[in-house]
PDB file of C-alpha atoms in Angstrom:
ATOM      1  CA  MET A   1      -3.807 -32.943 -18.893  1.00  0.00           C
ATOM      2  CA  SER A   2      -3.749 -31.683 -15.303  1.00  0.00           C
ATOM      3  CA  VAL A   3      -1.626 -28.664 -14.416  1.00  0.00           C
ATOM      4  CA  GLY A   4      -0.170 -28.737 -10.920  1.00  0.00           C
ATOM      5  CA  VAL A   5       1.118 -25.967  -8.708  1.00  0.00           C
ATOM      6  CA  PRO A   6       4.458 -26.533  -7.007  1.00  0.00           C
ATOM      7  CA  GLN A   7       4.388 -26.607  -3.204  1.00  0.00           C
ATOM      8  CA  THR A   8       6.712 -23.626  -2.875  1.00  0.00           C
ATOM      9  CA  LYS A   9       6.301 -20.358  -1.029  1.00  0.00           C
ATOM     10  CA  ALA A  10       6.596 -18.348  -4.259  1.00  0.00           C
ATOM     11  CA  ALA A  11       3.954 -20.435  -6.037  1.00  0.00           C
ATOM     12  CA  ARG A  12       1.612 -20.297  -3.032  1.00  0.00           C
ATOM     13  CA  GLN A  13       1.967 -16.520  -2.710  1.00  0.00           C
ATOM     14  CA  ALA A  14       1.397 -16.056  -6.441  1.00  0.00           C
ATOM     15  CA  LYS A  15      -1.776 -18.138  -6.155  1.00  0.00           C
ATOM     16  CA  VAL A  16      -2.925 -16.165  -3.066  1.00  0.00           C
ATOM     17  CA  ARG A  17      -2.367 -12.885  -4.937  1.00  0.00           C
ATOM     18  CA  HIS A  18      -4.244 -14.218  -7.979  1.00  0.00           C
ATOM     19  CA  LEU A  19      -7.204 -15.408  -5.883  1.00  0.00           C
ATOM     20  CA  ILE A  20      -7.465 -12.072  -4.062  1.00  0.00           C
ATOM     21  CA  GLU A  21      -7.259 -10.108  -7.310  1.00  0.00           C
ATOM     22  CA  THR A  22      -9.826 -12.214  -9.172  1.00  0.00           C
ATOM     23  CA  GLN A  23     -12.332 -13.206  -6.472  1.00  0.00           C
ATOM     24  CA  GLN A  24     -13.811 -11.712  -3.335  1.00  0.00           C
ATOM     25  CA  VAL A  25     -11.852 -13.278  -0.468  1.00  0.00           C
ATOM     26  CA  GLU A  26     -13.324 -12.353   2.901  1.00  0.00           C
ATOM     27  CA  SER A  27     -11.383 -14.540   5.346  1.00  0.00           C
ATOM     28  CA  GLN A  28      -8.266 -16.636   5.791  1.00  0.00           C
ATOM     29  CA  THR A  29     -10.505 -19.697   6.236  1.00  0.00           C
ATOM     30  CA  GLN A  30     -12.100 -19.046   2.852  1.00  0.00           C
ATOM     31  CA  LEU A  31      -8.669 -18.468   1.305  1.00  0.00           C
ATOM     32  CA  ALA A  32      -7.336 -21.733   2.781  1.00  0.00           C
ATOM     33  CA  ALA A  33     -10.303 -23.621   1.288  1.00  0.00           C
ATOM     34  CA  MET A  34      -9.710 -22.005  -2.116  1.00  0.00           C
ATOM     35  CA  LEU A  35      -6.046 -22.998  -2.004  1.00  0.00           C
ATOM     36  CA  GLU A  36      -6.919 -26.536  -0.885  1.00  0.00           C
ATOM     37  CA  SER A  37      -9.208 -26.903  -3.923  1.00  0.00           C
ATOM     38  CA  GLU A  38      -6.157 -26.009  -6.051  1.00  0.00           C
ATOM     39  CA  GLY A  39      -4.049 -28.663  -4.323  1.00  0.00           C
ATOM     40  CA  LEU A  40      -2.167 -26.286  -2.008  1.00  0.00           C
ATOM     41  CA  HIS A  41      -2.267 -26.769   1.749  1.00  0.00           C
ATOM     42  CA  ALA A  42      -1.450 -23.838   4.029  1.00  0.00           C
ATOM     43  CA  THR A  43      -1.926 -23.299   7.743  1.00  0.00           C
ATOM     44  CA  GLN A  44      -3.548 -20.149   9.109  1.00  0.00           C
ATOM     45  CA  ALA A  45      -0.150 -18.937  10.356  1.00  0.00           C
ATOM     46  CA  THR A  46       1.390 -19.452   6.904  1.00  0.00           C
ATOM     47  CA  LEU A  47      -1.495 -17.631   5.212  1.00  0.00           C
ATOM     48  CA  SER A  48      -1.209 -14.789   7.691  1.00  0.00           C
ATOM     49  CA  ARG A  49       2.493 -14.361   6.843  1.00  0.00           C
ATOM     50  CA  ASP A  50       1.779 -14.677   3.115  1.00  0.00           C
ATOM     51  CA  LEU A  51      -0.862 -11.937   3.268  1.00  0.00           C
ATOM     52  CA  VAL A  52       1.555  -9.589   5.028  1.00  0.00           C
ATOM     53  CA  GLU A  53       4.378 -10.377   2.601  1.00  0.00           C
ATOM     54  CA  ILE A  54       2.269  -9.760  -0.513  1.00  0.00           C
ATOM     55  CA  GLY A  55       0.889  -6.559   1.019  1.00  0.00           C
ATOM     56  CA  ALA A  56      -2.742  -7.679   1.207  1.00  0.00           C
ATOM     57  CA  VAL A  57      -4.990  -5.626   3.461  1.00  0.00           C
ATOM     58  CA  LYS A  58      -8.647  -5.823   4.454  1.00  0.00           C
ATOM     59  CA  VAL A  59     -10.851  -3.196   2.817  1.00  0.00           C
ATOM     60  CA  ARG A  60     -14.592  -2.639   2.711  1.00  0.00           C
ATOM     61  CA  GLY A  61     -16.047  -3.687  -0.636  1.00  0.00           C
ATOM     62  CA  VAL A  62     -18.870  -1.948  -2.492  1.00  0.00           C
ATOM     63  CA  ASP A  63     -21.297  -4.347  -0.796  1.00  0.00           C
ATOM     64  CA  GLY A  64     -20.030  -3.242   2.626  1.00  0.00           C
ATOM     65  CA  LYS A  65     -18.286  -6.542   3.407  1.00  0.00           C
ATOM     66  CA  LEU A  66     -14.640  -6.682   4.427  1.00  0.00           C
ATOM     67  CA  MET A  67     -12.412  -8.394   1.887  1.00  0.00           C
ATOM     68  CA  TYR A  68      -8.735  -8.740   1.117  1.00  0.00           C
ATOM     69  CA  ALA A  69      -7.170  -6.463  -1.483  1.00  0.00           C
ATOM     70  CA  THR A  70      -3.667  -6.201  -2.901  1.00  0.00           C
ATOM     71  CA  GLN A  71      -1.856  -2.990  -3.763  1.00  0.00           C
ATOM     72  CA  ALA A  72      -2.731  -3.573  -7.439  1.00  0.00           C
ATOM     73  CA  ILE A  73      -6.445  -3.579  -6.593  1.00  0.00           C
ATOM     74  CA  LEU A  74      -6.150  -0.497  -4.383  1.00  0.00           C
ATOM     75  CA  GLU A  75      -4.296   1.387  -7.117  1.00  0.00           C
ATOM     76  CA  SER A  76      -6.892   0.447  -9.718  1.00  0.00           C
ATOM     77  CA  ILE A  77      -9.794   1.793  -7.644  1.00  0.00           C
ATOM     78  CA  GLU A  78      -8.097   4.733  -5.978  1.00  0.00           C
ATOM     79  CA  ASP A  79      -6.917   7.883  -7.710  1.00  0.00           C
ATOM     80  CA  THR A  80      -3.377   9.000  -6.897  1.00  0.00           C
ATOM     81  CA  GLY A  81      -4.535  11.825  -4.613  1.00  0.00           C
ATOM     82  CA  ALA A  82      -6.749   9.534  -2.547  1.00  0.00           C
ATOM     83  CA  ARG A  83      -3.976   6.943  -2.410  1.00  0.00           C
ATOM     84  CA  LEU A  84      -1.447   9.552  -1.272  1.00  0.00           C
ATOM     85  CA  ASN A  85      -3.863  10.795   1.416  1.00  0.00           C
ATOM     86  CA  ARG A  86      -4.383   7.242   2.678  1.00  0.00           C
ATOM     87  CA  LEU A  87      -0.666   6.455   2.737  1.00  0.00           C
ATOM     88  CA  CYS A  88       0.161   9.731   4.503  1.00  0.00           C
ATOM     89  CA  ALA A  89      -2.446   8.900   7.148  1.00  0.00           C
ATOM     90  CA  GLU A  90      -0.974   5.400   7.571  1.00  0.00           C
ATOM     91  CA  LEU A  91       2.758   6.115   7.265  1.00  0.00           C
ATOM     92  CA  LEU A  92       3.624   9.744   7.957  1.00  0.00           C
ATOM     93  CA  HIS A  93       5.139  10.299  11.414  1.00  0.00           C
ATOM     94  CA  SER A  94       6.293  13.901  10.934  1.00  0.00           C
ATOM     95  CA  ALA A  95       6.966  16.582   8.340  1.00  0.00           C
ATOM     96  CA  ALA A  96       9.231  19.628   8.535  1.00  0.00           C
ATOM     97  CA  GLY A  97      10.199  22.171   5.913  1.00  0.00           C
ATOM     98  CA  SER A  98      12.942  24.690   5.291  1.00  0.00           C
ATOM     99  CA  ALA A  99      13.785  26.696   2.163  1.00  0.00           C
ATOM    100  CA  ASN A 100      12.700  24.424  -0.718  1.00  0.00           C
ATOM    101  CA  LEU A 101      13.120  21.152   1.205  1.00  0.00           C
ATOM    102  CA  THR A 102      10.659  19.058   3.173  1.00  0.00           C
ATOM    103  CA  VAL A 103      11.708  16.118   5.347  1.00  0.00           C
ATOM    104  CA  LEU A 104       9.110  13.416   5.935  1.00  0.00           C
ATOM    105  CA  ARG A 105       9.569  10.678   8.555  1.00  0.00           C
ATOM    106  CA  THR A 106       7.948   7.243   8.280  1.00  0.00           C
ATOM    107  CA  PRO A 107       8.218   3.890  10.041  1.00  0.00           C
ATOM    108  CA  GLU A 108      11.362   1.899   9.198  1.00  0.00           C
ATOM    109  CA  GLY A 109      11.187   0.495   5.674  1.00  0.00           C
ATOM    110  CA  ALA A 110       8.224   2.631   4.573  1.00  0.00           C
ATOM    111  CA  ALA A 111       9.934   5.703   3.104  1.00  0.00           C
ATOM    112  CA  GLN A 112      10.435   4.334  -0.410  1.00  0.00           C
ATOM    113  CA  PHE A 113       6.841   3.105  -0.555  1.00  0.00           C
ATOM    114  CA  LEU A 114       5.478   6.546   0.383  1.00  0.00           C
ATOM    115  CA  ALA A 115       7.965   8.289  -1.938  1.00  0.00           C
ATOM    116  CA  MET A 116       6.690   6.197  -4.879  1.00  0.00           C
ATOM    117  CA  ALA A 117       3.144   7.373  -4.124  1.00  0.00           C
ATOM    118  CA  ILE A 118       4.335  10.988  -3.909  1.00  0.00           C
ATOM    119  CA  ASP A 119       6.208  10.675  -7.210  1.00  0.00           C
ATOM    120  CA  SER A 120       3.248   9.041  -8.978  1.00  0.00           C
ATOM    121  CA  HIS A 121       0.925  11.887  -7.904  1.00  0.00           C
ATOM    122  CA  ASP A 122       1.287  14.817 -10.292  1.00  0.00           C
ATOM    123  CA  ASP A 123       1.781  17.786  -7.964  1.00  0.00           C
ATOM    124  CA  PRO A 124       3.146  21.005  -9.512  1.00  0.00           C
ATOM    125  CA  ASP A 125       4.364  22.123  -6.051  1.00  0.00           C
ATOM    126  CA  LEU A 126       7.134  19.533  -5.964  1.00  0.00           C
ATOM    127  CA  LEU A 127      10.065  18.528  -8.134  1.00  0.00           C
ATOM    128  CA  GLY A 128      10.750  15.061  -6.740  1.00  0.00           C
ATOM    129  CA  THR A 129      11.787  12.903  -3.816  1.00  0.00           C
ATOM    130  CA  VAL A 130      14.799  11.060  -2.450  1.00  0.00           C
ATOM    131  CA  ALA A 131      13.955   8.233  -0.058  1.00  0.00           C
ATOM    132  CA  GLY A 132      15.967   6.298   2.463  1.00  0.00           C
ATOM    133  CA  ASP A 133      14.688   3.716   4.923  1.00  0.00           C
ATOM    134  CA  ASP A 134      12.546   5.933   7.145  1.00  0.00           C
ATOM    135  CA  THR A 135      13.125   9.426   5.746  1.00  0.00           C
ATOM    136  CA  ILE A 136      12.025  11.150   2.539  1.00  0.00           C
ATOM    137  CA  LEU A 137      13.515  14.366   1.222  1.00  0.00           C
ATOM    138  CA  VAL A 138      10.929  16.198  -0.905  1.00  0.00           C
ATOM    139  CA  ILE A 139      12.158  19.044  -3.097  1.00  0.00           C
ATOM    140  CA  ALA A 140       9.650  21.855  -3.528  1.00  0.00           C
ATOM    141  CA  ALA A 141       9.342  23.736  -6.838  1.00  0.00           C
ATOM    142  CA  ASP A 142       9.106  27.060  -4.991  1.00  0.00           C
ATOM    143  CA  PRO A 143      12.486  28.159  -3.547  1.00  0.00           C
ATOM    144  CA  LEU A 144      10.671  28.940  -0.275  1.00  0.00           C
ATOM    145  CA  GLY A 145       8.003  26.223  -0.467  1.00  0.00           C
ATOM    146  CA  GLY A 146       9.418  23.643   1.966  1.00  0.00           C
ATOM    147  CA  GLU A 147       7.291  24.642   4.958  1.00  0.00           C
ATOM    148  CA  ARG A 148       4.127  24.941   2.842  1.00  0.00           C
ATOM    149  CA  LEU A 149       4.770  21.478   1.379  1.00  0.00           C
ATOM    150  CA  ALA A 150       5.310  20.034   4.890  1.00  0.00           C
ATOM    151  CA  SER A 151       1.932  21.481   5.911  1.00  0.00           C
ATOM    152  CA  LYS A 152       0.335  19.976   2.815  1.00  0.00           C
ATOM    153  CA  PHE A 153       1.586  16.479   3.742  1.00  0.00           C
ATOM    154  CA  LEU A 154       0.450  16.912   7.354  1.00  0.00           C
ATOM    155  CA  ASP A 155      -2.980  17.970   6.074  1.00  0.00           C
ATOM    156  CA  ARG A 156      -3.103  14.847   3.892  1.00  0.00           C
ATOM    157  CA  ALA A 157      -2.272  12.682   6.911  1.00  0.00           C
ATOM    158  CA  SER A 158      -4.982  14.405   8.980  1.00  0.00           C
ATOM    159  CA  GLY A 159      -7.623  14.055   6.269  1.00  0.00           C
ATOM    160  CA  LEU A 160      -7.801  17.809   5.680  1.00  0.00           C
ATOM    161  CA  HIS A 161      -6.515  17.759   2.075  1.00  0.00           C
ATOM    162  CA  ARG A 162      -8.844  16.558  -0.641  1.00  0.00           C
TER     163      ARG A 162
END
């Protein structure tokens, strides 16, 4: 019995995610050929949109070649501190602190993503986060730790915090 894949966006994106997470996919051309062998046709423009929508990014593999990776793959190979450093470098626009509060600014739509990374990293200097669309409020454990925490996030974004 042959199992088919429906020609829907959701099914195609699920298949793209599965291929990226189970095989080394180095290019959109290679990905299109893999999909075609599964009975799914997609143009380069469609694949480009799909990769953005599923959050796939190009990373350098252990063999030095560039390949696509999903957030699930990045999380499995990256510890939470390294992940937080990378996301701060990519998403943090500014950080300011006062009393026990730190305000972080990100691009539109990125605050909740960065806040999840902050919350998943066990840092005794902070109590938690509240995220909007482009702003994160970070509550420091120390009643006067807001400015120190802001500096810590800026250091992470600059690659100075290990």
